Coordinates of N, CA and C in Angstrom, one line a residue:
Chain A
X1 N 88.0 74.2 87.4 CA 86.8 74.9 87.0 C 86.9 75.5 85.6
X2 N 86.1 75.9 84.9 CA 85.7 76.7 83.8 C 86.5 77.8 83.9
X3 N 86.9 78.7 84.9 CA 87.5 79.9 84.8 C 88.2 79.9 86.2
X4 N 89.3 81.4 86.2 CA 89.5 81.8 87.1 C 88.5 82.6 88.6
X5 N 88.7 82.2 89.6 CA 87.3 82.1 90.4 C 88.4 83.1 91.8
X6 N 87.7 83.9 92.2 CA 88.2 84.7 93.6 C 87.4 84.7 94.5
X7 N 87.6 85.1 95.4 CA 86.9 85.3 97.0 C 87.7 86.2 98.0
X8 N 86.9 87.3 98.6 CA 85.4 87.3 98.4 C 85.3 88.2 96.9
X9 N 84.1 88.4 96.9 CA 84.0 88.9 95.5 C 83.9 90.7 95.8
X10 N 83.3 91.0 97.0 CA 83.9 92.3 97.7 C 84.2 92.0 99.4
X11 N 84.9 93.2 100.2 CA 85.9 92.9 101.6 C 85.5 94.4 101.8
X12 N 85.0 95.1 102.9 CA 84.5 95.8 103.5 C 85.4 95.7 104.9
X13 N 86.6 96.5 105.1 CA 87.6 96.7 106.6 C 87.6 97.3 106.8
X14 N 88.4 97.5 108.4 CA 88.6 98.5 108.5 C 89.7 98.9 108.9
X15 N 90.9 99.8 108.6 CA 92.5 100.3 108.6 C 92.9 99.7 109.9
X16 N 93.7 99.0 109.1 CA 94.7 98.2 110.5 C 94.1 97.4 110.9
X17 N 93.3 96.6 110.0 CA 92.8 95.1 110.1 C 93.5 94.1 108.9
X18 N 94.2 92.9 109.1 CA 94.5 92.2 107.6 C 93.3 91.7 107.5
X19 N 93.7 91.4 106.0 CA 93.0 90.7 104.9 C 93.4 89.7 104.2
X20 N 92.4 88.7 103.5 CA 93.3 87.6 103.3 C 92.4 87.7 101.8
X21 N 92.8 87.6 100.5 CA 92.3 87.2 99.4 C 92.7 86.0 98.8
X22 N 91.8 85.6 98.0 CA 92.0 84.2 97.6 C 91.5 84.0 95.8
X23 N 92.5 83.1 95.4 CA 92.3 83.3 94.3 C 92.7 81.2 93.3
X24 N 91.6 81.0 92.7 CA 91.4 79.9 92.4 C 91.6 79.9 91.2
X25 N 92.6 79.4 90.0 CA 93.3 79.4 88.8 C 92.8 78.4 88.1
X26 N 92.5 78.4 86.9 CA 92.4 77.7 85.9 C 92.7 76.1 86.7
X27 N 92.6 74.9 86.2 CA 92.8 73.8 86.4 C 94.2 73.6 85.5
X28 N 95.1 73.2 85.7 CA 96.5 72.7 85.0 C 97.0 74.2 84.6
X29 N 97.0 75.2 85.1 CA 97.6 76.4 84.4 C 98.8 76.1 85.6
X30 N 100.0 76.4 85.7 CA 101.2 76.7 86.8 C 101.1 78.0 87.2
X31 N 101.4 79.0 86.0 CA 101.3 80.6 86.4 C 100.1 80.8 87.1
X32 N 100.3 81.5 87.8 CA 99.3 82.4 88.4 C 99.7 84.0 89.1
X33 N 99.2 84.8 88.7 CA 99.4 86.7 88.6 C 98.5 86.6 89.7
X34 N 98.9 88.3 90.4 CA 97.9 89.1 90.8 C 98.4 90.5 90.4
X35 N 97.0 91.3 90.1 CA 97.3 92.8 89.9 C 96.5 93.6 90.7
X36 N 96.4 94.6 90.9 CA 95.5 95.5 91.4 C 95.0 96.9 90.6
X37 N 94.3 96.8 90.2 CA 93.5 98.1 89.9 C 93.1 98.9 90.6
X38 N 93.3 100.5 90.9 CA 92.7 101.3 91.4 C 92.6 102.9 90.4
X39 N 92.1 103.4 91.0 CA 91.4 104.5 89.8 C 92.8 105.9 89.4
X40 N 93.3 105.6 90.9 CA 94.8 106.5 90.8 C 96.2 106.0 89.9
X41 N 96.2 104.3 89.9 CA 97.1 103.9 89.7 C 97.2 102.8 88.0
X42 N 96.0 102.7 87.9 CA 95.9 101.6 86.5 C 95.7 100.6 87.2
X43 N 95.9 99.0 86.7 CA 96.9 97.9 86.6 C 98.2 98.3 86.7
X44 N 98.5 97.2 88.4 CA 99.6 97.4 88.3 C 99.9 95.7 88.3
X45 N 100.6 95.2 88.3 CA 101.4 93.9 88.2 C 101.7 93.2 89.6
X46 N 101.5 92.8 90.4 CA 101.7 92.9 92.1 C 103.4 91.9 92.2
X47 N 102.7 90.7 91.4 CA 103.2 89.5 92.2 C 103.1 88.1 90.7
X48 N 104.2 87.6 90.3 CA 103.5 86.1 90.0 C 104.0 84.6 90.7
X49 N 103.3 83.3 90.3 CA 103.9 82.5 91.0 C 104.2 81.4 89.5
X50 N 105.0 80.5 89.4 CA 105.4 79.4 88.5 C 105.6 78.4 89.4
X51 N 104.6 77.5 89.3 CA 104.0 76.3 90.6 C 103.9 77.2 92.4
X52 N 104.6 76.7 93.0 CA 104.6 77.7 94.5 C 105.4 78.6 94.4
X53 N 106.1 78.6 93.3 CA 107.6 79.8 93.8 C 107.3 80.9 93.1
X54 N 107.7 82.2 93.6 CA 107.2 83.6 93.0 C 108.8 83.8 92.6
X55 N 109.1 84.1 91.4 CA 110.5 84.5 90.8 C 110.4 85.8 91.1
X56 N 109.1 86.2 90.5 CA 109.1 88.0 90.5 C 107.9 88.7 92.0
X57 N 108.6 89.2 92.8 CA 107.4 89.6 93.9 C 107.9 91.3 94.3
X58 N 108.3 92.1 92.8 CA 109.1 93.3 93.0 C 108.0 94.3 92.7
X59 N 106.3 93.4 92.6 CA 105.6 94.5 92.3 C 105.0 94.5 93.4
X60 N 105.2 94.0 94.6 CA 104.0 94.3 96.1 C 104.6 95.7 96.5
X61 N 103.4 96.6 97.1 CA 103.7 97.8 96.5 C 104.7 98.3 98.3
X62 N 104.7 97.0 98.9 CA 105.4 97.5 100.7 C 105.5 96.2 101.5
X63 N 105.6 95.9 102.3 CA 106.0 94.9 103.2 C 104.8 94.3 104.0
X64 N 103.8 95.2 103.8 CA 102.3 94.5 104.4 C 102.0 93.4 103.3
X65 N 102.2 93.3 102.3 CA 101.7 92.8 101.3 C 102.5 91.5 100.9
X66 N 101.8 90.0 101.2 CA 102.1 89.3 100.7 C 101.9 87.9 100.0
X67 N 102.3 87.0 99.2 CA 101.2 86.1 98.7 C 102.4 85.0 98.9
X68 N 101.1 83.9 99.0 CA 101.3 82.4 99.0 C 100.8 81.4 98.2
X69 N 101.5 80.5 97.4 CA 100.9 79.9 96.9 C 101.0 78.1 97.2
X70 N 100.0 77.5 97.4 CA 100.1 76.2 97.5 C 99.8 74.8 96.9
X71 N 100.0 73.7 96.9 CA 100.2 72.8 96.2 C 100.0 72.7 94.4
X72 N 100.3 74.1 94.2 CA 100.1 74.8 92.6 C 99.0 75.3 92.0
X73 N 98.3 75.5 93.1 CA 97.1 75.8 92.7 C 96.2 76.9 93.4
X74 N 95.7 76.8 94.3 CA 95.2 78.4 95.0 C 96.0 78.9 95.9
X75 N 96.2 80.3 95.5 CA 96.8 81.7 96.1 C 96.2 81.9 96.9
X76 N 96.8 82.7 98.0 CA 96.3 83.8 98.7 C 97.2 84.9 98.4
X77 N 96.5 86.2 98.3 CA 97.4 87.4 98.7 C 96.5 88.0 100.2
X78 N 97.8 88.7 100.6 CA 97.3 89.1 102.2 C 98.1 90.3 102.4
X79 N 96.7 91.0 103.0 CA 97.5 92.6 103.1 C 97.4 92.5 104.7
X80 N 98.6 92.8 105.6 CA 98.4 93.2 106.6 C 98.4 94.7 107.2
X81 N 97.4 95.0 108.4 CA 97.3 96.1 108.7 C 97.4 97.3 107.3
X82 N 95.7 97.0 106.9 CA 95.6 97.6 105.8 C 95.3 99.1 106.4
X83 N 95.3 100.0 105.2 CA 95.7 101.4 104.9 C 94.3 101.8 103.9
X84 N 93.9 103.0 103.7 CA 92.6 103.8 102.9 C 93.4 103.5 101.4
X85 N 94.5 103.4 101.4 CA 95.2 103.8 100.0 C 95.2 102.4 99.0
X86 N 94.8 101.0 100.2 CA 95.0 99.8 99.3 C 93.6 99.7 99.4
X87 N 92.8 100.5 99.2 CA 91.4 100.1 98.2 C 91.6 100.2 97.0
X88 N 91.4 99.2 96.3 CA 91.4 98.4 94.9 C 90.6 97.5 94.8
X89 N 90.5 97.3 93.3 CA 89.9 96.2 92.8 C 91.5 94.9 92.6
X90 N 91.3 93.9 93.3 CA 92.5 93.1 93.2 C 92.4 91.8 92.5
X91 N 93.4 91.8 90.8 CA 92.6 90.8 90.2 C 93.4 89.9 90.1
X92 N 93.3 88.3 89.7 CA 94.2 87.4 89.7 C 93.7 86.9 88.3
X93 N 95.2 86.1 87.6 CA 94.8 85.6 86.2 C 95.8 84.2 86.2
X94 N 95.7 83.5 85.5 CA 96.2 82.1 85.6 C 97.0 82.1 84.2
X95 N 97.7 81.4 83.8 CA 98.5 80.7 82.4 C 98.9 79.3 82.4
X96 N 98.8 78.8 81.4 CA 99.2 77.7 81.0 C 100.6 77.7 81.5
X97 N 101.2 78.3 81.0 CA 103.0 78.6 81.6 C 103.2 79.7 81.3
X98 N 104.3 80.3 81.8 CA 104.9 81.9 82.0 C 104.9 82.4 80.5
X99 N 105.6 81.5 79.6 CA 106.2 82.3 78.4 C 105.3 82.1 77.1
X100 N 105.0 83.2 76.3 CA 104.0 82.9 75.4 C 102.4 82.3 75.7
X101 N 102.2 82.6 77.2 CA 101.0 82.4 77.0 C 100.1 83.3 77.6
X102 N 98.5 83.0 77.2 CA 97.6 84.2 77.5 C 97.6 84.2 79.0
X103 N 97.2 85.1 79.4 CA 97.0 85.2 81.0 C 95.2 85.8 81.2
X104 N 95.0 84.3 81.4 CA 93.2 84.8 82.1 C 92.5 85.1 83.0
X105 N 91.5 86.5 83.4 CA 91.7 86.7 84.4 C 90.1 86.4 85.0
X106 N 90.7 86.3 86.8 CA 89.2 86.3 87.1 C 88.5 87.8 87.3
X107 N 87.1 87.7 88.6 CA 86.2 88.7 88.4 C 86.7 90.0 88.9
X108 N 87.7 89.6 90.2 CA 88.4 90.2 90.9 C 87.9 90.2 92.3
X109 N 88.7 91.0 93.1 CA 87.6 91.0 95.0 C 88.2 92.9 95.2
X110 N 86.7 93.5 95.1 CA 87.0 94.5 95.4 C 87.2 94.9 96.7
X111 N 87.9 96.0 97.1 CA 88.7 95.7 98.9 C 88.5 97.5 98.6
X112 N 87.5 97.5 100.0 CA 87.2 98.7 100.6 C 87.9 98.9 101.9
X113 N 88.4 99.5 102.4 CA 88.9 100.0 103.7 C 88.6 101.4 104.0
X114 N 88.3 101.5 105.5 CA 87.5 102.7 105.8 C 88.5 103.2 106.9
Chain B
X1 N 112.2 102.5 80.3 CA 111.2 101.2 81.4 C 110.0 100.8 80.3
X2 N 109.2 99.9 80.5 CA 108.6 99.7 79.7 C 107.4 100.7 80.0
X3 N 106.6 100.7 78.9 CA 105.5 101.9 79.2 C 104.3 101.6 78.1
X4 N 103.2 101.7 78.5 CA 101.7 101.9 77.4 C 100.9 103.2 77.6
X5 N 100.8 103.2 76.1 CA 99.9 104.8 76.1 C 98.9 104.7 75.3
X6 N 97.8 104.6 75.8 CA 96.5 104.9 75.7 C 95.9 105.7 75.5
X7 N 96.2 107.0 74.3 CA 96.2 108.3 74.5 C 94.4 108.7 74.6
X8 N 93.9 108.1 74.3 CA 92.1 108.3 74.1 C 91.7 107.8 75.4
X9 N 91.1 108.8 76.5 CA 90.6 108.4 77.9 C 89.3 107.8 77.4
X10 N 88.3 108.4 76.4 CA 87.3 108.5 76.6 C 86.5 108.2 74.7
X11 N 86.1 107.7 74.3 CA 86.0 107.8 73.0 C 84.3 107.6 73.3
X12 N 83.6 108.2 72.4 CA 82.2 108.0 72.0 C 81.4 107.8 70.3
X13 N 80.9 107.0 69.8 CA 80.9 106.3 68.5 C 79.2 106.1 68.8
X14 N 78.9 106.1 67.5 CA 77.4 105.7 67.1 C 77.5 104.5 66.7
X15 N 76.4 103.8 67.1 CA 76.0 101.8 67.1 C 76.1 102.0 65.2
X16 N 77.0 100.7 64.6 CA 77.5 101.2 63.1 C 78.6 101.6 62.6
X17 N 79.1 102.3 63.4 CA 80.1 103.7 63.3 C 81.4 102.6 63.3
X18 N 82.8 103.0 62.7 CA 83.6 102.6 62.9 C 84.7 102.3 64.3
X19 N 85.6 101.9 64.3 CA 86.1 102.4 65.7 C 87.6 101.8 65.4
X20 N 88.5 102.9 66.1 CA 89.6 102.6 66.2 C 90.3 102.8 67.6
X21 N 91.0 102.0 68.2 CA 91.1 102.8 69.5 C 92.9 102.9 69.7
X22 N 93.8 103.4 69.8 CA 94.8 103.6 69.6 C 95.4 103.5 70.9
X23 N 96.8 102.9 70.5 CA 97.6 101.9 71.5 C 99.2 102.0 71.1
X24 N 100.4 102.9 71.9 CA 101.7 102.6 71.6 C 102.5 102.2 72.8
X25 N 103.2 101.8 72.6 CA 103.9 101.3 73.9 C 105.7 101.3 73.8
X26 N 106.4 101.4 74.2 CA 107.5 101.8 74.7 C 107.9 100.6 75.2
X27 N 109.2 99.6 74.5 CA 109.7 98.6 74.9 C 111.2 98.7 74.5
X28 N 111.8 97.5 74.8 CA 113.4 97.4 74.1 C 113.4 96.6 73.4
X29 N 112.1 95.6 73.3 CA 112.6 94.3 71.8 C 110.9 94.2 71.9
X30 N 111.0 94.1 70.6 CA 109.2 93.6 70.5 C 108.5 92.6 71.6
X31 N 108.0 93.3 72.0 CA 106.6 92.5 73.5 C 105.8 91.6 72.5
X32 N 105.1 90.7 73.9 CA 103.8 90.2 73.7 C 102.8 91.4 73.9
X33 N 101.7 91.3 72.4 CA 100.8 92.3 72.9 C 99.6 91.7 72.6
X34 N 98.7 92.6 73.5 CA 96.9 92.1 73.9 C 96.4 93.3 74.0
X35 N 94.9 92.9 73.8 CA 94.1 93.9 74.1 C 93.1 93.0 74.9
X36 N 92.8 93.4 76.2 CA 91.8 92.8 76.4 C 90.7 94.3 77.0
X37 N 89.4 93.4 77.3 CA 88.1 94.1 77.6 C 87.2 93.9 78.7
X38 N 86.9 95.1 79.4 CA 86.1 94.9 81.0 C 84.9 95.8 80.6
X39 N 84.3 94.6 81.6 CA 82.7 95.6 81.3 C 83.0 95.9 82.9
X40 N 81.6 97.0 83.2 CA 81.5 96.8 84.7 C 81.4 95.8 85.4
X41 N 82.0 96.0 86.5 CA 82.2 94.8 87.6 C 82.9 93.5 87.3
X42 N 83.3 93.2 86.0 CA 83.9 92.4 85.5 C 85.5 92.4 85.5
X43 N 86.1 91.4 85.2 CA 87.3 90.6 85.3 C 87.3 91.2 83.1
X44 N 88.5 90.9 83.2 CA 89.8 91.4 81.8 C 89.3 90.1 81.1
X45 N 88.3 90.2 79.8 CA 88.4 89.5 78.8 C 89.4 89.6 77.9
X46 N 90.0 88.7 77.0 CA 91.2 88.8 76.1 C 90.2 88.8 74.8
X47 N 91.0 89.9 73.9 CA 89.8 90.2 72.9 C 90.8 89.8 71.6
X48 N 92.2 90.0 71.6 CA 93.1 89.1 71.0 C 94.7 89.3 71.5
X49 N 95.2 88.7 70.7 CA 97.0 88.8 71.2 C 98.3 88.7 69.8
X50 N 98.9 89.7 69.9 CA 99.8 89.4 68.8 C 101.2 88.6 69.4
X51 N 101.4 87.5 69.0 CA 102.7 86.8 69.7 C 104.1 86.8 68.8
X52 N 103.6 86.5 67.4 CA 104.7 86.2 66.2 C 103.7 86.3 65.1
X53 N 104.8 86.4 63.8 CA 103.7 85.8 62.7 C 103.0 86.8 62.0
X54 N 101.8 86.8 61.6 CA 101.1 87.6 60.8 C 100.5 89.3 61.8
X55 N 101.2 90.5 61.3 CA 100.9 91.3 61.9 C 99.4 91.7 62.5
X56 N 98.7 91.5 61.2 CA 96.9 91.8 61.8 C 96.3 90.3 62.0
X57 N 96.1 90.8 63.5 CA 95.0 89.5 64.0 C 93.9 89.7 64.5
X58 N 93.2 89.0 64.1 CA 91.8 88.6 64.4 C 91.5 88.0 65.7
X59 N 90.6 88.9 66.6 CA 90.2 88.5 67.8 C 88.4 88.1 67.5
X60 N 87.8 88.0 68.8 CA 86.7 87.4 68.8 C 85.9 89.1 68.9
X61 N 84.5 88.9 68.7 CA 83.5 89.8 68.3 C 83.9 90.8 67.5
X62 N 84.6 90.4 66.5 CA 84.3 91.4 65.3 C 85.9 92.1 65.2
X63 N 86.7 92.0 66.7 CA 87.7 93.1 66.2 C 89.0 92.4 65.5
X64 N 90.0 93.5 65.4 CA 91.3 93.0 64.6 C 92.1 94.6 65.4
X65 N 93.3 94.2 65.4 CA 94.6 94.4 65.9 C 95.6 94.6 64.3
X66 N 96.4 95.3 64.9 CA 97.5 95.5 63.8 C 98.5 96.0 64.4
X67 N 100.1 95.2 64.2 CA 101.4 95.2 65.1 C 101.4 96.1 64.1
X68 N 102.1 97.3 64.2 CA 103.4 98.2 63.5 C 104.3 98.4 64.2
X69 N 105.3 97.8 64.0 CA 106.8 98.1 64.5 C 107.2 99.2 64.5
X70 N 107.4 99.5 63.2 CA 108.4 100.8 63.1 C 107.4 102.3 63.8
X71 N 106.2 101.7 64.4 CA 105.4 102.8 65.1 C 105.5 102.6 66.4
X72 N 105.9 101.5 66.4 CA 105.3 100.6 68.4 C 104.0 101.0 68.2
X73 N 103.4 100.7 67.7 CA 101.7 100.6 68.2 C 100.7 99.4 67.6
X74 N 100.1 99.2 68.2 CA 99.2 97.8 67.6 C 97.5 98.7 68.3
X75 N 97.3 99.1 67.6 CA 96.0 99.8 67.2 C 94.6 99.0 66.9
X76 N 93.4 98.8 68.0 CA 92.4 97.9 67.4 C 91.6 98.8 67.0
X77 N 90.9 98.2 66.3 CA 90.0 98.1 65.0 C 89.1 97.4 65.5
X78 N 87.6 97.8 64.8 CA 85.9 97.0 63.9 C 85.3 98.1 63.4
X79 N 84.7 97.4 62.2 CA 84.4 98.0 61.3 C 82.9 98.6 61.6
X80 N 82.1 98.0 62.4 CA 80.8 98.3 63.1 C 80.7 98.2 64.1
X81 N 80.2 98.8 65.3 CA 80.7 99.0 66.6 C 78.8 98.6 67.2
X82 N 78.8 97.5 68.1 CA 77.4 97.3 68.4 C 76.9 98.0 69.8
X83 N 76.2 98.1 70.3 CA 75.8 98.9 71.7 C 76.2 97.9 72.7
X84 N 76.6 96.9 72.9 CA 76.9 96.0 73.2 C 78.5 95.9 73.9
X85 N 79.0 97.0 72.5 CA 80.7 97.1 73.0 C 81.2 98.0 74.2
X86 N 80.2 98.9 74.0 CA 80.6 99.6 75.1 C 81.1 99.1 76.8
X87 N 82.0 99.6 77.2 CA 83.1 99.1 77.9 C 84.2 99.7 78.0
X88 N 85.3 99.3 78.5 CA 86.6 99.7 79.0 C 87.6 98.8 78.6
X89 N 88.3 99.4 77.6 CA 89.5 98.7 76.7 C 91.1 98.8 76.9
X90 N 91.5 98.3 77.2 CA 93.0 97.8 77.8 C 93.9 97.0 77.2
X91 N 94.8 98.1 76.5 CA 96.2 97.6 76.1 C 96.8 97.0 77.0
X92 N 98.0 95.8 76.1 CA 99.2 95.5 77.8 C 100.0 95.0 76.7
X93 N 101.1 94.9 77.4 CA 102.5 94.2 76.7 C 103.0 93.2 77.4
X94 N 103.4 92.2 77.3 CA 104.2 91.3 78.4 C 106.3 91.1 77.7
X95 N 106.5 91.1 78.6 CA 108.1 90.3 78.0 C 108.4 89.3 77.4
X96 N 109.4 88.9 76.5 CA 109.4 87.4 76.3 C 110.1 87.3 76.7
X97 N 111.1 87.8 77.1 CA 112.5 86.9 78.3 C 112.5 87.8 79.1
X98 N 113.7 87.5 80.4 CA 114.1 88.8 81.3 C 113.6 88.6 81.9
X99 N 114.1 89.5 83.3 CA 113.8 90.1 84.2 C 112.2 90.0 84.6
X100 N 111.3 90.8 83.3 CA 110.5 91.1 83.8 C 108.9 90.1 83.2
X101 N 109.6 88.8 82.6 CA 108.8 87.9 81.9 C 107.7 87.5 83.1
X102 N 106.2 87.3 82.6 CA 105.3 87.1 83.6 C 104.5 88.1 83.7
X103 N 105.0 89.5 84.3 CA 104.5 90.4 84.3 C 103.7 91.2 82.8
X104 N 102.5 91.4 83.0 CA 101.9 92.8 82.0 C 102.0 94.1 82.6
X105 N 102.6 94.7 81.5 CA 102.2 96.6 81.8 C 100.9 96.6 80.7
X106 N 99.8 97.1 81.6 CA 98.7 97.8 80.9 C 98.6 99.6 80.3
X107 N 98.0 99.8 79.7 CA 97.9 101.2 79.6 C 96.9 101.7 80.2
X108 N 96.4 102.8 80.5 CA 95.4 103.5 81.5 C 94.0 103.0 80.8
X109 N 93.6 102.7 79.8 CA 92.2 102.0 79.1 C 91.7 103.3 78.6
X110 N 90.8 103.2 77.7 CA 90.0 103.9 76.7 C 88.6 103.1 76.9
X111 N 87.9 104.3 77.9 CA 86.4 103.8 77.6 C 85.5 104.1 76.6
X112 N 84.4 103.3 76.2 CA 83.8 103.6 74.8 C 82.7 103.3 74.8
X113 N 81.9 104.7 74.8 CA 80.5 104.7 74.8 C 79.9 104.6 73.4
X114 N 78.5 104.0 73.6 CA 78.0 103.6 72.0 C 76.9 104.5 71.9
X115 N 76.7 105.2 71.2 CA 75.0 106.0 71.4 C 74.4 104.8 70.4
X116 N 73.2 104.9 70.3 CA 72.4 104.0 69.7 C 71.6 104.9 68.4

């Protein structure tokens, strides 16, 4: 596709329900990020993958939290038995490859939990 | 640890008006750096990136960036600021090797209202 693409575009749960987000990367990029934005915390860096394998997954912020990636190309991240505190905007970005290159991101899926 | 500081939460400029929006960051070997730009409800456009090379670069709609090393800060710039810009502006750094390659640290963003 033209750009990085997510789903849903917003997620409306409720505590101690999972969630599954999805995230659709550039065409031929390998990298693919997720971050999470919330208004307490910035960007933070969650997770990345280089084809399916995640080298770095020291930014999921607990053990509910985790991502899959498959045949090199769409993610899921998945929060189980979500919490008030993981409402965020959760965004994903794609690269050509890890080193030296831009990282582009999609719209994001904003995740409300009540 | 690595770190970005964004010291301006909040900047306000008249449509015309110059703009500078100020960016240092805290590393152990010179980062990759970017600025990118969110409007509401939007996803992180990349507005430019310094990787190697020539310190001031030129990004798209008008702005420019400038690496200073011996400050750590890469500071964007435009010389005329349109109603248009207004938005939420976001430093980040990435690694080139290590540990922590892949990953961006952002800074907290500088939003920037335009009066007309």
């Amino acid at each position: 596709g033209a750009g990085v693409s997510q789903s849903p575009s917003n997620k409306v749960t409720e505590k101690g329900k999972d969630v599954e987000l999805r995230c659709d990367p550039i065409s031929g990029h390998t990298a693919l990020y997720w971050y999470r934005q919330s208004l307490g915390q910035g960007l933070e860096f969650l997770i990345y993958f280089q084809g399916n394998s995640a080298p770095d997954k020291s930014g999921l912020p607990s053990d509910r939290f985790s991502a899959e990636r498959t045949g090199g190309s769409v993610s899921t991240l998945t929060i189980q038995r979500t919490q008030q505190e993981d409402s965020a905007v959760y965004l994903c970005a794609s690269s050509r490859a890890v080193n030296e290159e831009t990282q582009y991101f999609g719209p994001g899926t904003r995740l409300l939990v009540l | 640890a690595q770190s970005v500081t964004q010291p301006d939460i909040h900047i306000t400029v008249s449509e015309g008006a110059s703009l500078e929006l100020r960016c240092n960051y805290s590393y152990g070997a010179t980062p990759y750096l970017f600025w990118y730009v969110q409007s509401p409800g939007q996803g992180l456009q990349l507005l430019l990136k310094y990787f190697s090379g020539d310190t001031l670069v030129q990004g798209i709609k008008g702005f420019e960036a400038e690496f200073k090393r011996s400050q750590s800060s890469f500071n964007l710039r435009k010389p005329s600021v349109h109603w248009s810009d207004a938005a939420e502006y976001f430093c980040a750094v990435g690694a080139r090797r290590g540990s922590t390659l892949g990953r961006l640290y952002f800074g907290r963003g500088t939003q920037l209202t335009v009066w007309p």
